[in-house]
Short mmCIF file of C-alpha atoms and ligand atoms in Angstrom, two decimals:
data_model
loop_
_atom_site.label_atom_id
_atom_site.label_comp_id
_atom_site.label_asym_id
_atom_site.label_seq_id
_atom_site.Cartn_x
_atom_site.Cartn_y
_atom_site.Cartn_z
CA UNK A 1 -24.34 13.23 -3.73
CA UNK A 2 -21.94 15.97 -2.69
CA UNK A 3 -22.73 19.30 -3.65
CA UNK A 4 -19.60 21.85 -4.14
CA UNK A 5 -19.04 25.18 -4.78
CA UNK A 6 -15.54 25.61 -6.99
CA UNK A 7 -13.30 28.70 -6.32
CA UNK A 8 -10.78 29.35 -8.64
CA UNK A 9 -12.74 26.96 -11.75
CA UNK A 10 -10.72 28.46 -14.86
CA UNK A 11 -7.12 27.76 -13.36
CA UNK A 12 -4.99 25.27 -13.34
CA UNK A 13 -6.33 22.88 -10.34
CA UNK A 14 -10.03 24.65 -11.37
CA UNK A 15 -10.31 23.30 -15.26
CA UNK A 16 -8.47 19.53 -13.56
CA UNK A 17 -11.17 19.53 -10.93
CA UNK A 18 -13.77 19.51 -13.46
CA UNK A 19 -11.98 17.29 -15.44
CA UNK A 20 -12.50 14.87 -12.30
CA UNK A 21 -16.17 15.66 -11.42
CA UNK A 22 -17.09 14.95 -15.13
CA UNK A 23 -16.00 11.04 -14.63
CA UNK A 24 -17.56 10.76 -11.27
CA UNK A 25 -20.58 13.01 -11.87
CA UNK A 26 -22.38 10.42 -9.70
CA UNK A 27 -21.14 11.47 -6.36
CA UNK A 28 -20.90 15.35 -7.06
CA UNK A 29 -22.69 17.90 -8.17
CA UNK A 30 -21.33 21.43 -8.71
CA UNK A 31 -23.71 24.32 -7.64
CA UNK A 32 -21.22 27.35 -7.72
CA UNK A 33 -18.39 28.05 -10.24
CA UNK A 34 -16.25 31.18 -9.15
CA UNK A 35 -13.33 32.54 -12.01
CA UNK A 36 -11.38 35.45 -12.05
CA UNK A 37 -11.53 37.38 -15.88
CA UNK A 38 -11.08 34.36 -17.85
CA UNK A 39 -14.85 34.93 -18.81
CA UNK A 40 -14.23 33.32 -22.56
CA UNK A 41 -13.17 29.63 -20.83
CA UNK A 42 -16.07 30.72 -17.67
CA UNK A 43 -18.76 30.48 -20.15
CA UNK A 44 -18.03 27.34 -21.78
CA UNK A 45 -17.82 25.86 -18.05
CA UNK A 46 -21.20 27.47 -17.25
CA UNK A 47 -22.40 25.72 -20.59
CA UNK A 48 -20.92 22.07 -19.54
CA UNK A 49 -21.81 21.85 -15.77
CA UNK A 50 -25.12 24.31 -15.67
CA UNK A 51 -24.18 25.55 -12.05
CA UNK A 52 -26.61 27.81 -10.08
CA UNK A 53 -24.43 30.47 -9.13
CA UNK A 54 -21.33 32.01 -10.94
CA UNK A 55 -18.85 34.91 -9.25
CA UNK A 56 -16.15 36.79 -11.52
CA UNK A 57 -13.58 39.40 -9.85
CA UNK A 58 -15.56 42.49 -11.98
CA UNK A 59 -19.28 43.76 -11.79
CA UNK A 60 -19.09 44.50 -15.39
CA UNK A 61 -18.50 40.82 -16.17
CA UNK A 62 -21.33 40.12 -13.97
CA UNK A 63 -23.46 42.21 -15.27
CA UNK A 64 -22.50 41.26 -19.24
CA UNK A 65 -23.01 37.22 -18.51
CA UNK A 66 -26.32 38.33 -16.93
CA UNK A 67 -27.94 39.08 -19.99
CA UNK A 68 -26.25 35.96 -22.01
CA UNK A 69 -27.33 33.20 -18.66
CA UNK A 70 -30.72 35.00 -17.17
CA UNK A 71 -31.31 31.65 -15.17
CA UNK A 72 -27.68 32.00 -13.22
CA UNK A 73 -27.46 34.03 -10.22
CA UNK A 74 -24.04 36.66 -10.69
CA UNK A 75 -21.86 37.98 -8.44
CA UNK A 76 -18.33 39.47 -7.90
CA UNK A 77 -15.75 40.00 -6.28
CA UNK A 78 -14.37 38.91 -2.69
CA UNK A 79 -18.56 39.08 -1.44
CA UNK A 80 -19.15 36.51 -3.98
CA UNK A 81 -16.63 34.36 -3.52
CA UNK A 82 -17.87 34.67 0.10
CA UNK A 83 -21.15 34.15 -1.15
CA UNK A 84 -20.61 31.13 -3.27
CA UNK A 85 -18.79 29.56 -0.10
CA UNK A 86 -21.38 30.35 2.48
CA UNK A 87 -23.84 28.78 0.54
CA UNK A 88 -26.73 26.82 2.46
CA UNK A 89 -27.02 24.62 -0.79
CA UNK A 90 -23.54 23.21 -0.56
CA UNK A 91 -21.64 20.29 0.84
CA UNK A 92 -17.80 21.59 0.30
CA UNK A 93 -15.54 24.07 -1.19
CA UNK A 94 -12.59 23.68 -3.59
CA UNK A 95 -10.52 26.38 -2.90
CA UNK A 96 -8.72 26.59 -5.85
CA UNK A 97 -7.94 30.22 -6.24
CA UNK A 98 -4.19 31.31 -6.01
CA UNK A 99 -2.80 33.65 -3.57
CA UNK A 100 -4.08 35.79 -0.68
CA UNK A 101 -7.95 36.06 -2.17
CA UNK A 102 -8.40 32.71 -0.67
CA UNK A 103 -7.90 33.31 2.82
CA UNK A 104 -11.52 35.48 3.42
CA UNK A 105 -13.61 33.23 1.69
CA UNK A 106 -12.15 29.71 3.10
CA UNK A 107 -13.02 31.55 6.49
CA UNK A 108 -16.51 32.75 5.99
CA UNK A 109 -16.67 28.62 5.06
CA UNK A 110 -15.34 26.83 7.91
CA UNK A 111 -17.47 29.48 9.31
CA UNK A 112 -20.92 28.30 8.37
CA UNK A 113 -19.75 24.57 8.64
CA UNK A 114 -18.22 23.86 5.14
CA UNK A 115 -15.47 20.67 4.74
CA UNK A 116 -12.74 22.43 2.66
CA UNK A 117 -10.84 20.68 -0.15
CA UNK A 118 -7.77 22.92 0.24
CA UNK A 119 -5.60 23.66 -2.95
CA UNK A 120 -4.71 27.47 -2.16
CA UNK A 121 -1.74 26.72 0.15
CA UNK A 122 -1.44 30.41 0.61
CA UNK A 123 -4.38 30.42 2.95
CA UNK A 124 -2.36 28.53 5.72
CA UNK A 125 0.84 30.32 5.27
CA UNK A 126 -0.90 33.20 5.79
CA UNK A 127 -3.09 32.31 8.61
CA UNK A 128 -2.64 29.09 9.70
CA UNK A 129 -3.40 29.52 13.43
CA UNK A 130 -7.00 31.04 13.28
CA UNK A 131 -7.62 28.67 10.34
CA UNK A 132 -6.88 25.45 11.75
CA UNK A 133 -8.74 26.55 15.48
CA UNK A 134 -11.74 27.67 13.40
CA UNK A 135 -12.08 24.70 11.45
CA UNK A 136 -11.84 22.45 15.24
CA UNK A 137 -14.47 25.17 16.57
CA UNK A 138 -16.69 24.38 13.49
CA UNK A 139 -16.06 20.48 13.49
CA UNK A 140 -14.84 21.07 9.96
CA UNK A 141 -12.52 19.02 7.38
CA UNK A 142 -9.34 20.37 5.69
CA UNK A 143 -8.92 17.91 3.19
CA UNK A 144 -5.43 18.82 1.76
CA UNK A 145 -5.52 19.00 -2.51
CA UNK A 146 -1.95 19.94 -2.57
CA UNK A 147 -0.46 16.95 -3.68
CA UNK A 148 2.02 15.98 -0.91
CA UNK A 149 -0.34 17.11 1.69
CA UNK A 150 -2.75 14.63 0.25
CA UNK A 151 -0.29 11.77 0.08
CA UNK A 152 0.90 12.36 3.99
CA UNK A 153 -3.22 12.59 4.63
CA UNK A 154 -3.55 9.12 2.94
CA UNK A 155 -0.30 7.87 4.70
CA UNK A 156 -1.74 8.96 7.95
CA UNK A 157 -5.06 7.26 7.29
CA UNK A 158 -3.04 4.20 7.20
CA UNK A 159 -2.31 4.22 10.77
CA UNK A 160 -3.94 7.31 12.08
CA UNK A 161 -4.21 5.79 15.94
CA UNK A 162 -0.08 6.96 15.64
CA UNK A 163 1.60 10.20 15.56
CA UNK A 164 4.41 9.80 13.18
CA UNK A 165 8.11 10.54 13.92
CA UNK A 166 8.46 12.79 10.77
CA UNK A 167 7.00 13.81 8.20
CA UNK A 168 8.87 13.40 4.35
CA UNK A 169 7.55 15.69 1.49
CA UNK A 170 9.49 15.25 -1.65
CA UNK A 171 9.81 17.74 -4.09
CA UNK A 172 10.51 17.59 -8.20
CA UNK A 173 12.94 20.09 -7.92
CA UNK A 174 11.86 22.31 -10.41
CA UNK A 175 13.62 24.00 -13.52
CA UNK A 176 16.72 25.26 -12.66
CA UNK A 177 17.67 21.79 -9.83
CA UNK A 178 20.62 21.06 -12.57
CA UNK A 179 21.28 24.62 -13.68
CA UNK A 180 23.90 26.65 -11.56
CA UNK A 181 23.15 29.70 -9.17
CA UNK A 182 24.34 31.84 -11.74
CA UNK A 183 22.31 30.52 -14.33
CA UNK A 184 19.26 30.33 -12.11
CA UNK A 185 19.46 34.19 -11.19
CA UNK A 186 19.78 35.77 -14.68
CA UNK A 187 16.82 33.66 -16.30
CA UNK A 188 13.64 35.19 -17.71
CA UNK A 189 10.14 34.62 -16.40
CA UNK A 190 9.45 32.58 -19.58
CA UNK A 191 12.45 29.95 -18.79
CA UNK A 192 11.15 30.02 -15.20
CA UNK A 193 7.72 29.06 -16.11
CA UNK A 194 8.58 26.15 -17.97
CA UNK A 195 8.42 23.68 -15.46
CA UNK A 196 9.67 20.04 -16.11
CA UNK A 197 7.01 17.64 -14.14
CA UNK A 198 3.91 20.01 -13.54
CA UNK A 199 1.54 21.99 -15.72
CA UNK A 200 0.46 24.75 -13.25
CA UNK A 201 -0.33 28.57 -12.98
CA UNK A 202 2.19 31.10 -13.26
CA UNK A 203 2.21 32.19 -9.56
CA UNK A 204 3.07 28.61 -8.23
CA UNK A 205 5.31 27.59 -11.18
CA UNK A 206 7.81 30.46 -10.22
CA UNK A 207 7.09 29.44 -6.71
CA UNK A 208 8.37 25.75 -7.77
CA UNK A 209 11.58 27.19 -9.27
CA UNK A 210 12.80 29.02 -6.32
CA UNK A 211 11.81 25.93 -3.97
CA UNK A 212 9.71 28.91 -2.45
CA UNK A 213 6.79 26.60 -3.30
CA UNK A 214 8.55 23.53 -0.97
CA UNK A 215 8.58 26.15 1.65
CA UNK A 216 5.28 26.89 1.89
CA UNK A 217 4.41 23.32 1.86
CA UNK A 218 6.35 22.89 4.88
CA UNK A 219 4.24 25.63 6.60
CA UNK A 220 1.23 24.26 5.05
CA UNK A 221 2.43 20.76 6.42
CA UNK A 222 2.98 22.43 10.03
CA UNK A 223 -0.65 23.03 10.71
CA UNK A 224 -2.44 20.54 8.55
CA UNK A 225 -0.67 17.49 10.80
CA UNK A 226 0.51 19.56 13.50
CA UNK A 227 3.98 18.61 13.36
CA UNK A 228 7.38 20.41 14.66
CA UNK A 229 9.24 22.20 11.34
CA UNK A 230 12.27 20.34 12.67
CA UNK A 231 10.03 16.71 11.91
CA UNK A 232 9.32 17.86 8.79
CA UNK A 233 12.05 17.22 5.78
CA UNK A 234 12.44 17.91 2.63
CA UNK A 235 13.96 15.81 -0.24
CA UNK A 236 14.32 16.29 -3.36
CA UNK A 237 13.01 13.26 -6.26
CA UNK A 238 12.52 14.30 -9.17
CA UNK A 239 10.44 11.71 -10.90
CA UNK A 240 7.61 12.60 -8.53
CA UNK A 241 6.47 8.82 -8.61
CA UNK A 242 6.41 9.02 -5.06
CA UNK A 243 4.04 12.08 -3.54
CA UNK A 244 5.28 12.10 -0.07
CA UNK A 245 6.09 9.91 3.12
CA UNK A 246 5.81 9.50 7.08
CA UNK A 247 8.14 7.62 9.45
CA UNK A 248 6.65 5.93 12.41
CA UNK A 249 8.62 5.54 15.53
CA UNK A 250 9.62 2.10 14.67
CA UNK A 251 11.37 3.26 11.59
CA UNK A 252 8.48 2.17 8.97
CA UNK A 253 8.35 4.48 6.25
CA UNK A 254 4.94 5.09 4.54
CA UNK A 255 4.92 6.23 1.30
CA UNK A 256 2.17 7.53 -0.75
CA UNK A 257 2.75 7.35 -4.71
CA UNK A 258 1.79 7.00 -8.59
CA UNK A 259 1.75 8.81 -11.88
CA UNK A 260 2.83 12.73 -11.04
CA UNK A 261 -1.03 13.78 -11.52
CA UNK A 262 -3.40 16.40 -9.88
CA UNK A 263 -6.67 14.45 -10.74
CA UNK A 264 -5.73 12.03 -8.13
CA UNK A 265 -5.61 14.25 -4.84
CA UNK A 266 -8.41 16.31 -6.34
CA UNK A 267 -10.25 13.08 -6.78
CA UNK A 268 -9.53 12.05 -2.98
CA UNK A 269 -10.29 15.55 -1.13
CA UNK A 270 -13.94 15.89 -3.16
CA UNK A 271 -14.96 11.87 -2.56
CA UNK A 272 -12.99 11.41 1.00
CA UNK A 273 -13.52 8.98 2.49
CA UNK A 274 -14.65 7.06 -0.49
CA UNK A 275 -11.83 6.07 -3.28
CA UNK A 276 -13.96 5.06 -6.46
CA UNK A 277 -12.66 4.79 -10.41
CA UNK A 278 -12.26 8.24 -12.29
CA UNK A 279 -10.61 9.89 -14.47
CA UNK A 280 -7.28 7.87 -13.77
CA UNK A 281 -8.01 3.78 -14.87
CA UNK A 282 -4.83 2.97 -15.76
CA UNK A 283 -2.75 0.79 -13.14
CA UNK A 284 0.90 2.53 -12.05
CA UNK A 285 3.41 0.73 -13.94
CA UNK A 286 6.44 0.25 -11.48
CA UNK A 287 8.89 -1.15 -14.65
CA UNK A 288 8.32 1.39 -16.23
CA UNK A 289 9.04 3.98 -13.61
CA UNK A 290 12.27 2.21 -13.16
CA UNK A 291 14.45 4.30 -11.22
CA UNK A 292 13.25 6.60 -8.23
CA UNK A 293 16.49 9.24 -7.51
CA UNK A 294 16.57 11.30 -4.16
CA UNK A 295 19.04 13.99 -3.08
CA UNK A 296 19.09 16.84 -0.29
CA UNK A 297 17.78 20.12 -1.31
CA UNK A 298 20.53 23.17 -1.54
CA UNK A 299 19.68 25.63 1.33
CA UNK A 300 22.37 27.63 -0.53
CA UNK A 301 21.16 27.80 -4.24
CA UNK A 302 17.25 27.85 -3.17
CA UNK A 303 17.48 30.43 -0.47
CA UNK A 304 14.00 30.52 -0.40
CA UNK A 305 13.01 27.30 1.21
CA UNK A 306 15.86 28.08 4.18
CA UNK A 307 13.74 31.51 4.54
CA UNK A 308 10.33 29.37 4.77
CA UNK A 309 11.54 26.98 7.36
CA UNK A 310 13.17 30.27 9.64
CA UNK A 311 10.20 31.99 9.18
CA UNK A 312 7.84 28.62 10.50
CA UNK A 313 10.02 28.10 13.17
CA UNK A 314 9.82 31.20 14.26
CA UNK A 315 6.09 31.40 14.00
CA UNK A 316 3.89 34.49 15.02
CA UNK A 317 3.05 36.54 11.90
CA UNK A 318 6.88 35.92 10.28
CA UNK A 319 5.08 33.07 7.53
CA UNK A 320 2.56 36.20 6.96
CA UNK A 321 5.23 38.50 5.75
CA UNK A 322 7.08 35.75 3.96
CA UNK A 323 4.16 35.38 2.24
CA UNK A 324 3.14 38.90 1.44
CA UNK A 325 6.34 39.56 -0.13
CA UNK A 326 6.81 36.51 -1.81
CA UNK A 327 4.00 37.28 -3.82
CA UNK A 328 4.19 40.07 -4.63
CA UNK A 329 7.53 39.79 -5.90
CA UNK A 330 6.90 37.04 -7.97
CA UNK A 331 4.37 38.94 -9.94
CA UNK A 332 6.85 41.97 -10.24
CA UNK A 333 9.04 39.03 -11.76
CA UNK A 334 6.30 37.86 -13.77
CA UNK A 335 6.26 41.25 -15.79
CA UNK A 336 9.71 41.10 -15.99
CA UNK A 337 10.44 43.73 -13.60
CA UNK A 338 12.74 42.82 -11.76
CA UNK A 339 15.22 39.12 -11.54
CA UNK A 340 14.26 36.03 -9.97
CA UNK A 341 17.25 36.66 -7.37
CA UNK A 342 15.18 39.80 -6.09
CA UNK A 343 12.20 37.60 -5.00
CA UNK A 344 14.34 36.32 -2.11
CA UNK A 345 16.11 39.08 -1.11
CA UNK A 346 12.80 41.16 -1.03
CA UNK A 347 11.95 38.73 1.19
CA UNK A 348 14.78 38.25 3.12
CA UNK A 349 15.11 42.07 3.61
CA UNK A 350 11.14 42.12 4.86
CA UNK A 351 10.90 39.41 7.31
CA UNK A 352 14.68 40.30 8.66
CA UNK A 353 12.70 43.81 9.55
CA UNK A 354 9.75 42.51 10.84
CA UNK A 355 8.38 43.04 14.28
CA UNK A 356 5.85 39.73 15.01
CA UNK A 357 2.97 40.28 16.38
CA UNK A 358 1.64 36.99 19.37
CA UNK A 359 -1.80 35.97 18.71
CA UNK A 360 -2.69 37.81 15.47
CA UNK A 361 -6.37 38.19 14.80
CA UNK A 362 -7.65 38.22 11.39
CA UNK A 363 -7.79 42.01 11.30
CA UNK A 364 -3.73 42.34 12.42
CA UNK A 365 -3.24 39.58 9.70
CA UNK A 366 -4.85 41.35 6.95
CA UNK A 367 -2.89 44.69 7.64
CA UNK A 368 0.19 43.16 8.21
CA UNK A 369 -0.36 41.57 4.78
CA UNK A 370 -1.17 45.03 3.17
CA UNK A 371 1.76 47.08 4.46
CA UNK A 372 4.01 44.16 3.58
CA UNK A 373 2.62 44.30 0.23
CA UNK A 374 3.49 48.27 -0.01
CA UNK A 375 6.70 47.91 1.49
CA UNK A 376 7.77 45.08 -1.00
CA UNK A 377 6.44 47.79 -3.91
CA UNK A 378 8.41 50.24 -2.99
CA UNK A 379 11.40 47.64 -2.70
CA UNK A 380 10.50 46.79 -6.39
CA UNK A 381 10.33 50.12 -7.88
CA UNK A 382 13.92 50.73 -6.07
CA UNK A 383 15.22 48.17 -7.93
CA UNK A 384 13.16 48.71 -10.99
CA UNK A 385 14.50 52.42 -11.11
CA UNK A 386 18.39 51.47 -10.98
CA UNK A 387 18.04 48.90 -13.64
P1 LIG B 1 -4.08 29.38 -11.53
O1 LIG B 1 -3.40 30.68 -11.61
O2 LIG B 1 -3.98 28.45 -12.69
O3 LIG B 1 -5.63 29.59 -11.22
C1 LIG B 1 -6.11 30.53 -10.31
C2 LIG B 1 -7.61 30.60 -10.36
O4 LIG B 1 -8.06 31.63 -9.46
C3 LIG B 1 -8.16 30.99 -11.74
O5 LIG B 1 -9.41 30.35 -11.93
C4 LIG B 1 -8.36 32.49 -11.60
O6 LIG B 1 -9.34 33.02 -12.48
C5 LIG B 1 -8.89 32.54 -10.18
N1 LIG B 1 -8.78 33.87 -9.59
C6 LIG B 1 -7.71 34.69 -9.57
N2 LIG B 1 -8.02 35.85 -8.95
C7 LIG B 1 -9.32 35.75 -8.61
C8 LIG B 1 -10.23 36.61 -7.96
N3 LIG B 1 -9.85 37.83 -7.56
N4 LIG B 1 -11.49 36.18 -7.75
C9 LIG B 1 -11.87 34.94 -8.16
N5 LIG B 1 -11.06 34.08 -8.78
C10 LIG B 1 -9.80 34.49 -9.00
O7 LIG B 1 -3.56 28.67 -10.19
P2 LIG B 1 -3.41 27.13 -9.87
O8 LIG B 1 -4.67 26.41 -10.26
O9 LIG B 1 -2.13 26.61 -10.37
O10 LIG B 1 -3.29 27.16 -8.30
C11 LIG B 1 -4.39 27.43 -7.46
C12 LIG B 1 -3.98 27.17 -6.02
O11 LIG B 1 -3.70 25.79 -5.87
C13 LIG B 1 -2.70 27.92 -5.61
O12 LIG B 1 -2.81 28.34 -4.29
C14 LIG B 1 -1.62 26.86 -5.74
O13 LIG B 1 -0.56 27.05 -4.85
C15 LIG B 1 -2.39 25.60 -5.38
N6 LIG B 1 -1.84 24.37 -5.98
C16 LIG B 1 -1.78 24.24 -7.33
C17 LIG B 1 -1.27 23.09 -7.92
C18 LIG B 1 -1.26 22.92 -9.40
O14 LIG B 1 -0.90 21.83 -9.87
N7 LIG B 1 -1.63 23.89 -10.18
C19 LIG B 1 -0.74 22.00 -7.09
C20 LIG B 1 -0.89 22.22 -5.68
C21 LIG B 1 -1.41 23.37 -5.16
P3 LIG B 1 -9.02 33.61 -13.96
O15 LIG B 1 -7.96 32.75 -14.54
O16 LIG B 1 -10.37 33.46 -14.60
O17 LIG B 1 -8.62 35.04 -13.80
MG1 LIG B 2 2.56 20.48 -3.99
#
């Protein structure tokens, strides 16, 4: 029996995972459940898998579900999180949080010897380095949830005596892959959230529409296999039937794929190295997929995933600023404050200015991030102002 602590349980990847763990209750037990302010969909969680601990982002909220769960042990905030993952009681961690909150408490795990079932790609982009040397100090896992990351693990697996020529991670596309640059640039968060293949949360669903999400995937990529950005490639299929795909020297091509859903690399990071029935029991239908399209990505129209694979090759703390300002611009977009053509050029304009630093420790890392953060503000409210 595994026993998990699950950050980020009321999101997207959060409310699938449980989905999972509620067909294979068998081989996992959850012990920690951490949410954000979604306390309504929290509590009916706490209700369905009993867990031991519970963190929320405020100490009010803690304090409120208190009195309504006596039995649970509360907490809040980033300690929590860091609590919840530093737990002596647990096996792994599901980071499943989005953005930047993940990076301190996928740390403090590694830390105390956790395995980490990785969703929150933002964790690597941001510190990718100290992360991946920490978890080889700590003789830790990174077992990729991301679903392409997953399919190259499982490809790997296949032959993992080899280092592969290159490394092939497909992507959908996203909404606006048939729309023109034009069209793209002048649409509303609400179009931009509608995303044809995945259901996901806002943050990443933009992400997936400027191919900003592709980008960080090649970072992501870059340290989980350790591979050269100019082995990595991108190409766009958007059925997503197949997940991803390495090349071997020889020219084999291994390809990991099935029906476009999460459950499946959930499933495989939280039962690794076991593959047992869940949630998903019906077979993959290859008629009925039919037709599997590919096509090159356009560096032009999706500036963003050019800006993700300069600012990986470049290295140093350039993926820390790219993605800094990426977020923060895509929740400036998100309240409709500025167009989905800014988030790039906010981008652009920050890592174009920014002066890398070798070696960055944690502490340089988390600065850098803040200032970033600021500067990108004040680039919003420039822009917010003329409009
Ligand atoms: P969501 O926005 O749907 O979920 C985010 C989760 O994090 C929610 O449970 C939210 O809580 C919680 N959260 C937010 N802020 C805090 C905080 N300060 N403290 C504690 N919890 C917090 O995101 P997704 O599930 O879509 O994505 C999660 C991560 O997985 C991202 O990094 C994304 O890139 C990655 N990923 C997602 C995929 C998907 O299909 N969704 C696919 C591959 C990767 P609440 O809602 O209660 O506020
Ligand atoms: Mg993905």
């Amino acid at each position: 029996m595994k026993k998990i602590a699950l950050l980020g349980s009321t999101g997207s990847i959060g409310t699938q995972a449980l989905e999972v763990i509620e067909k294979i209750k068998d081989e996992i037990e959850i012990v920690s459940l951490a949410a954000g302010q979604n306390i309504e969909l929290l509590k009916k969680q706490i209700k369905l898998v009993s867990p031991i601990k519970v963190s929320v982002t405020k100490e009010t909220d803690a304090i409120e579900l208190k009195k309504e769960f006596p039995h649970i042990d509360f907490y809040y905030g980033t300690n929590g999180l860091e609590t919840l993952a530093t737990d002596k009681e647990i096996d792994l961690v599901l980071v499943a949080v989005s953005g930047k909150i993940g990076l301190k408490p996928t740390i403090a795990a590694i830390k105390s010897g956790k395995d980490i079932a990785l969703a929150n790609k933002e964790t690597l982009v941001m510190a990718g380095d100290i992360i991946m040397r920490l978890a080889k100090e700590h003789n830790v896992k990174i077992l990729p949830v991301d679903s392409e990351h997953s399919a190259i693990f499982q490809c790997l697996n296949a032959n993992s005596a080899q280092t592969p020529k290159k490394l092939i991670l497909t992507a959908s596309g996203g909404p606006f892959l048939n729309k023109t640059i034009d069209e793209m640039h002048n649409t509303t968060a609400k179009e931009a959230l509608k995303h044809p293949r995945w259901n996901m949360g806002k943050k990443i669903t933009i992400d997936s529409a400027t191919l900003m999400n592709k980008g960080l995937e090649v970072i992501e990529a870059h340290h989980l296999f350790n591979m050269d950005y100019d082995n990595i490639e991108v190409v766009i299929h958007p059925q997503s039937i197949i997940h991803s795909a390495i090349e071997h020297t020889d020219g084999s091509v291994i390809a990991q794929l099935g029906i476009p859903s999460m459950h499946i690399p959930i499933q495989y990071a939280l039962t690794y190295p076991n593959r047992i029935e869940g949630i998903e029991t019906n077979s993959f239908n290859f008629v009925q997929a039919a037709k599997l399209t590919f096509e090159e990505p356009d560096f032009i129209k999706f500036k963003a995933l050019e800006l993700a694979y300069n600012a990986g090759k470049k290295g140093c703390t350039y993926p820390t600023v790219l993605n800094a300002a990426n977020e923060e611009a895509v929740m400036a977009f998100l309240e409709d404050k500025i167009k989905l053509s800014h988030i790039t050029e906010i981008v652009e304009t920050l890592l174009s200015e920014h002066i890398p630093i070798q070696n960055a420790s944690l502490d340089e890392i988390l600065a850098l991030d803040e200032t970033t953060r600021n500067q990108a503000k004040e680039m919003i409210e420039k822009i917010t102002a003329k409009a």
